[in-house]
């Protein structure tokens, strides 16, 4: 399974339950069943953290970015309707659990991509993004990433504002710089040509890659209070089961 939280019945903070399990001498199958219930409780607490947008320690999650850069590179408030949506909801729904006869369980994601996303948010990791792969990932069929596409009007206006002039060769062989209209740039240039001219005028060098950081949002797991409550309840249920079967 993809990125998982693995734990066992002898994990730190589970001493009381471990002692009771040793006394009860549970069978491997009984241990697996108990650990599976523990995993279900961890998943339940983790889903509650996502629902309430809080971390395991009770602190609020780092908020979603409500500003992003537009095509001109300027920061603007998001208008895609996501600025007020709760984060990581999909990860909460897709959590799966597993347990084995050795008394170990895990909460994880079967989909590797979702597991990688969960790991990134859980630990606050950064990643390097390549410009070419990012453009292809966003939308390889979009005119915005198609160098042969025609120029948008905003880019044409930007070239004019930066002082772009068309070279016109006169009959005497001399070259004159001539002003052009937005419509002329749109009709006679491809987007790649316009961007190359814009980079010359501004001195801007597009990076081949950049680093994207994700703030830590530790939603997966339980705190000390939750683990104590969870273990005491599970131990009580296990004792009641055994008593009902006359084994205690």
Short mmCIF file of C-alpha atoms in Angstrom, two decimals:
data_model
loop_
_atom_site.label_atom_id
_atom_site.label_comp_id
_atom_site.label_asym_id
_atom_site.label_seq_id
_atom_site.Cartn_x
_atom_site.Cartn_y
_atom_site.Cartn_z
CA UNK A 1 0.00 0.00 0.00
CA UNK A 2 1.05 3.58 -0.52
CA UNK A 3 2.21 5.81 2.32
CA UNK A 4 0.90 4.18 5.51
CA UNK A 5 0.88 4.73 9.23
CA UNK A 6 2.04 1.44 10.78
CA UNK A 7 1.64 0.62 14.43
CA UNK A 8 1.68 -2.40 16.74
CA UNK A 9 0.24 -3.37 20.06
CA UNK A 10 3.64 -2.78 21.72
CA UNK A 11 3.97 0.78 20.37
CA UNK A 12 5.01 3.54 22.80
CA UNK A 13 1.96 4.70 24.72
CA UNK A 14 0.29 1.28 24.58
CA UNK A 15 1.93 -0.28 27.64
CA UNK A 16 -1.29 -0.83 29.53
CA UNK A 17 -2.91 -2.66 26.65
CA UNK A 18 0.23 -4.70 26.02
CA UNK A 19 0.24 -5.89 29.64
CA UNK A 20 -3.39 -6.89 29.40
CA UNK A 21 -2.77 -8.73 26.12
CA UNK A 22 0.11 -10.64 27.70
CA UNK A 23 -2.11 -11.65 30.62
CA UNK A 24 -4.93 -12.67 28.32
CA UNK A 25 -2.55 -14.44 25.91
CA UNK A 26 -4.64 -13.64 22.90
CA UNK A 27 -4.34 -15.89 19.87
CA UNK A 28 -2.86 -14.48 16.62
CA UNK A 29 -6.32 -14.21 15.11
CA UNK A 30 -7.63 -12.39 18.17
CA UNK A 31 -4.68 -9.99 18.06
CA UNK A 32 -5.29 -9.31 14.37
CA UNK A 33 -8.94 -8.55 15.06
CA UNK A 34 -8.07 -6.23 17.93
CA UNK A 35 -5.40 -4.39 15.93
CA UNK A 36 -7.86 -4.01 13.06
CA UNK A 37 -10.26 -2.30 15.45
CA UNK A 38 -7.42 -0.04 16.55
CA UNK A 39 -6.73 0.87 12.93
CA UNK A 40 -10.40 1.68 12.44
CA UNK A 41 -10.26 4.01 15.45
CA UNK A 42 -7.13 5.74 14.11
CA UNK A 43 -8.91 6.20 10.79
CA UNK A 44 -11.97 7.60 12.55
CA UNK A 45 -9.91 10.13 14.53
CA UNK A 46 -7.98 11.09 11.38
CA UNK A 47 -11.23 11.69 9.48
CA UNK A 48 -12.44 13.85 12.35
CA UNK A 49 -9.23 15.89 12.06
CA UNK A 50 -9.92 16.47 8.37
CA UNK A 51 -13.56 17.33 9.01
CA UNK A 52 -12.58 19.89 11.64
CA UNK A 53 -9.47 21.00 9.68
CA UNK A 54 -7.11 20.41 12.58
CA UNK A 55 -3.85 18.58 13.16
CA UNK A 56 -3.31 15.65 15.52
CA UNK A 57 -2.10 17.98 18.26
CA UNK A 58 -5.31 20.02 18.03
CA UNK A 59 -3.82 23.02 16.23
CA UNK A 60 -5.62 24.33 13.12
CA UNK A 61 -4.35 23.20 9.74
CA UNK A 62 -2.37 25.61 7.61
CA UNK A 63 -5.02 27.35 5.47
CA UNK A 64 -5.46 26.86 1.77
CA UNK A 65 -3.72 29.41 -0.43
CA UNK A 66 -6.34 31.94 -1.50
CA UNK A 67 -4.02 33.81 -3.84
CA UNK A 68 -2.39 32.49 -6.99
CA UNK A 69 -0.47 33.93 -9.91
CA UNK A 70 -2.37 34.71 -13.08
CA UNK A 71 -1.02 34.38 -16.60
CA UNK A 72 0.73 37.72 -16.27
CA UNK A 73 2.55 36.54 -13.17
CA UNK A 74 0.59 38.80 -10.80
CA UNK A 75 -1.00 37.58 -7.58
CA UNK A 76 -4.77 37.58 -7.55
CA UNK A 77 -7.46 36.10 -5.33
CA UNK A 78 -8.67 32.65 -6.37
CA UNK A 79 -11.90 32.63 -8.33
CA UNK A 80 -12.27 28.88 -8.83
CA UNK A 81 -14.53 28.40 -5.80
CA UNK A 82 -11.93 26.37 -3.88
CA UNK A 83 -10.76 29.06 -1.47
CA UNK A 84 -13.41 28.14 1.12
CA UNK A 85 -13.47 24.38 0.59
CA UNK A 86 -12.09 22.03 3.23
CA UNK A 87 -8.76 20.42 2.42
CA UNK A 88 -7.82 16.73 2.25
CA UNK A 89 -11.46 15.56 2.20
CA UNK A 90 -10.74 13.09 -0.60
CA UNK A 91 -7.85 11.59 1.38
CA UNK A 92 -10.16 10.97 4.32
CA UNK A 93 -12.67 9.09 2.19
CA UNK A 94 -10.02 6.89 0.57
CA UNK A 95 -8.30 5.69 3.76
CA UNK A 96 -8.04 1.92 4.03
CA UNK A 97 -7.02 -0.28 6.95
CA UNK A 98 -5.21 -3.60 7.30
CA UNK A 99 -3.98 -5.87 10.09
CA UNK A 100 -1.91 -9.04 10.33
CA UNK A 101 -1.52 -11.94 12.75
CA UNK A 102 1.70 -10.44 14.18
CA UNK A 103 -0.32 -7.69 15.87
CA UNK A 104 0.50 -4.92 13.40
CA UNK A 105 -1.95 -2.69 11.60
CA UNK A 106 -1.84 0.23 9.22
CA UNK A 107 -3.93 3.05 7.87
CA UNK A 108 -2.98 3.77 4.27
CA UNK A 109 -4.10 4.45 0.71
CA UNK A 110 -4.26 1.81 -2.00
CA UNK A 111 -3.70 4.46 -4.65
CA UNK A 112 -0.01 5.43 -4.74
CA UNK A 113 -0.75 8.98 -5.90
CA UNK A 114 -3.10 9.65 -2.99
CA UNK A 115 -0.58 8.15 -0.59
CA UNK A 116 2.12 10.49 -1.92
CA UNK A 117 -0.18 13.49 -1.49
CA UNK A 118 -1.02 12.42 2.07
CA UNK A 119 2.67 12.01 2.89
CA UNK A 120 3.42 15.45 1.49
CA UNK A 121 0.78 17.14 3.67
CA UNK A 122 1.47 14.99 6.73
CA UNK A 123 5.16 15.90 6.83
CA UNK A 124 5.18 19.25 4.98
CA UNK A 125 7.49 18.25 2.14
CA UNK A 126 8.76 20.25 -0.83
CA UNK A 127 9.19 19.08 -4.40
CA UNK A 128 10.95 20.27 -7.52
CA UNK A 129 8.67 20.88 -10.50
CA UNK A 130 10.00 20.86 -14.07
CA UNK A 131 8.51 23.53 -16.33
CA UNK A 132 7.96 21.20 -19.29
CA UNK A 133 6.34 18.42 -17.29
CA UNK A 134 4.13 20.88 -15.41
CA UNK A 135 2.87 22.46 -18.63
CA UNK A 136 2.10 19.02 -20.02
CA UNK A 137 0.35 17.97 -16.81
CA UNK A 138 -1.87 21.04 -16.60
CA UNK A 139 -3.27 20.74 -20.08
CA UNK A 140 -1.25 19.62 -23.05
CA UNK A 141 -4.09 20.60 -25.42
CA UNK A 142 -4.53 24.11 -24.01
CA UNK A 143 -3.72 27.03 -26.31
CA UNK A 144 -1.97 28.67 -23.39
CA UNK A 145 0.76 26.00 -23.51
CA UNK A 146 0.72 25.64 -27.29
CA UNK A 147 3.64 27.66 -28.74
CA UNK A 148 1.96 27.74 -32.16
CA UNK A 149 -1.23 29.26 -30.83
CA UNK A 150 -2.08 32.88 -31.59
CA UNK A 151 -1.21 35.59 -29.11
CA UNK A 152 -3.73 36.62 -26.46
CA UNK A 153 -4.66 40.29 -26.44
CA UNK A 154 -3.22 40.84 -22.96
CA UNK A 155 0.20 39.63 -24.15
CA UNK A 156 0.00 41.82 -27.26
CA UNK A 157 -0.78 44.84 -25.07
CA UNK A 158 2.12 43.91 -22.80
CA UNK A 159 4.55 43.94 -25.75
CA UNK A 160 3.34 47.37 -26.84
CA UNK A 161 3.61 48.70 -23.28
CA UNK A 162 7.19 47.40 -23.15
CA UNK A 163 8.06 49.36 -26.28
CA UNK A 164 7.87 46.74 -29.01
CA UNK A 165 8.28 48.11 -32.56
CA UNK A 166 8.14 46.28 -35.87
CA UNK A 167 11.15 46.61 -38.15
CA UNK A 168 10.26 48.00 -41.59
CA UNK A 169 12.87 48.00 -44.35
CA UNK A 170 12.73 51.12 -46.54
CA UNK A 171 13.55 51.32 -50.27
CA UNK A 172 16.94 52.84 -49.55
CA UNK A 173 17.84 49.82 -47.44
CA UNK A 174 17.50 51.50 -44.09
CA UNK A 175 15.42 49.97 -41.31
CA UNK A 176 12.79 51.94 -39.41
CA UNK A 177 11.05 51.01 -36.16
CA UNK A 178 7.30 51.22 -36.63
CA UNK A 179 4.56 51.10 -34.02
CA UNK A 180 1.99 48.32 -34.41
CA UNK A 181 -1.53 47.75 -33.16
CA UNK A 182 -2.69 44.98 -30.87
CA UNK A 183 -4.62 43.42 -33.75
CA UNK A 184 -1.46 43.22 -35.89
CA UNK A 185 0.42 41.27 -33.17
CA UNK A 186 -2.53 38.92 -32.66
CA UNK A 187 -2.80 38.21 -36.38
CA UNK A 188 0.88 37.92 -37.26
CA UNK A 189 2.63 36.28 -34.29
CA UNK A 190 2.50 32.94 -32.59
CA UNK A 191 2.55 32.76 -28.84
CA UNK A 192 6.11 31.42 -28.81
CA UNK A 193 7.34 34.39 -30.88
CA UNK A 194 5.54 36.87 -28.65
CA UNK A 195 6.94 35.29 -25.48
CA UNK A 196 10.48 35.32 -26.91
CA UNK A 197 10.16 39.05 -27.68
CA UNK A 198 8.68 39.70 -24.22
CA UNK A 199 11.65 37.95 -22.57
CA UNK A 200 14.08 40.08 -24.61
CA UNK A 201 12.28 43.29 -23.66
CA UNK A 202 12.08 42.45 -19.95
CA UNK A 203 15.32 40.50 -19.54
CA UNK A 204 13.34 37.69 -17.93
CA UNK A 205 14.76 34.16 -18.04
CA UNK A 206 12.16 31.46 -17.50
CA UNK A 207 13.34 28.83 -14.98
CA UNK A 208 13.58 25.22 -16.07
CA UNK A 209 12.26 24.16 -12.67
CA UNK A 210 11.16 25.54 -9.32
CA UNK A 211 10.48 24.32 -5.79
CA UNK A 212 6.96 24.06 -4.44
CA UNK A 213 6.55 23.78 -0.67
CA UNK A 214 3.54 22.29 1.12
CA UNK A 215 2.96 23.33 4.75
CA UNK A 216 2.75 20.55 7.31
CA UNK A 217 -0.82 19.39 8.01
CA UNK A 218 -0.38 16.38 10.32
CA UNK A 219 -3.90 14.97 10.22
CA UNK A 220 -3.08 11.24 10.35
CA UNK A 221 -2.80 9.66 13.80
CA UNK A 222 -4.00 10.18 17.34
CA UNK A 223 -2.79 12.28 20.25
CA UNK A 224 -2.02 10.95 23.74
CA UNK A 225 -5.51 11.61 25.09
CA UNK A 226 -7.19 9.95 22.12
CA UNK A 227 -4.85 6.96 22.20
CA UNK A 228 -5.47 6.45 25.93
CA UNK A 229 -9.23 6.56 25.45
CA UNK A 230 -9.06 4.31 22.42
CA UNK A 231 -6.88 1.67 24.06
CA UNK A 232 -8.87 1.55 27.26
CA UNK A 233 -12.11 1.08 25.32
CA UNK A 234 -10.64 -1.62 23.10
CA UNK A 235 -9.19 -3.44 26.10
CA UNK A 236 -12.58 -3.33 27.81
CA UNK A 237 -14.30 -4.73 24.72
CA UNK A 238 -11.73 -7.53 24.42
CA UNK A 239 -12.17 -8.50 28.06
CA UNK A 240 -15.95 -8.57 27.68
CA UNK A 241 -15.65 -10.81 24.62
CA UNK A 242 -13.44 -13.28 26.42
CA UNK A 243 -15.65 -13.26 29.50
CA UNK A 244 -18.70 -13.97 27.37
CA UNK A 245 -16.89 -17.00 25.97
CA UNK A 246 -15.85 -18.14 29.46
CA UNK A 247 -12.13 -17.70 28.79
CA UNK A 248 -11.52 -15.25 31.66
#
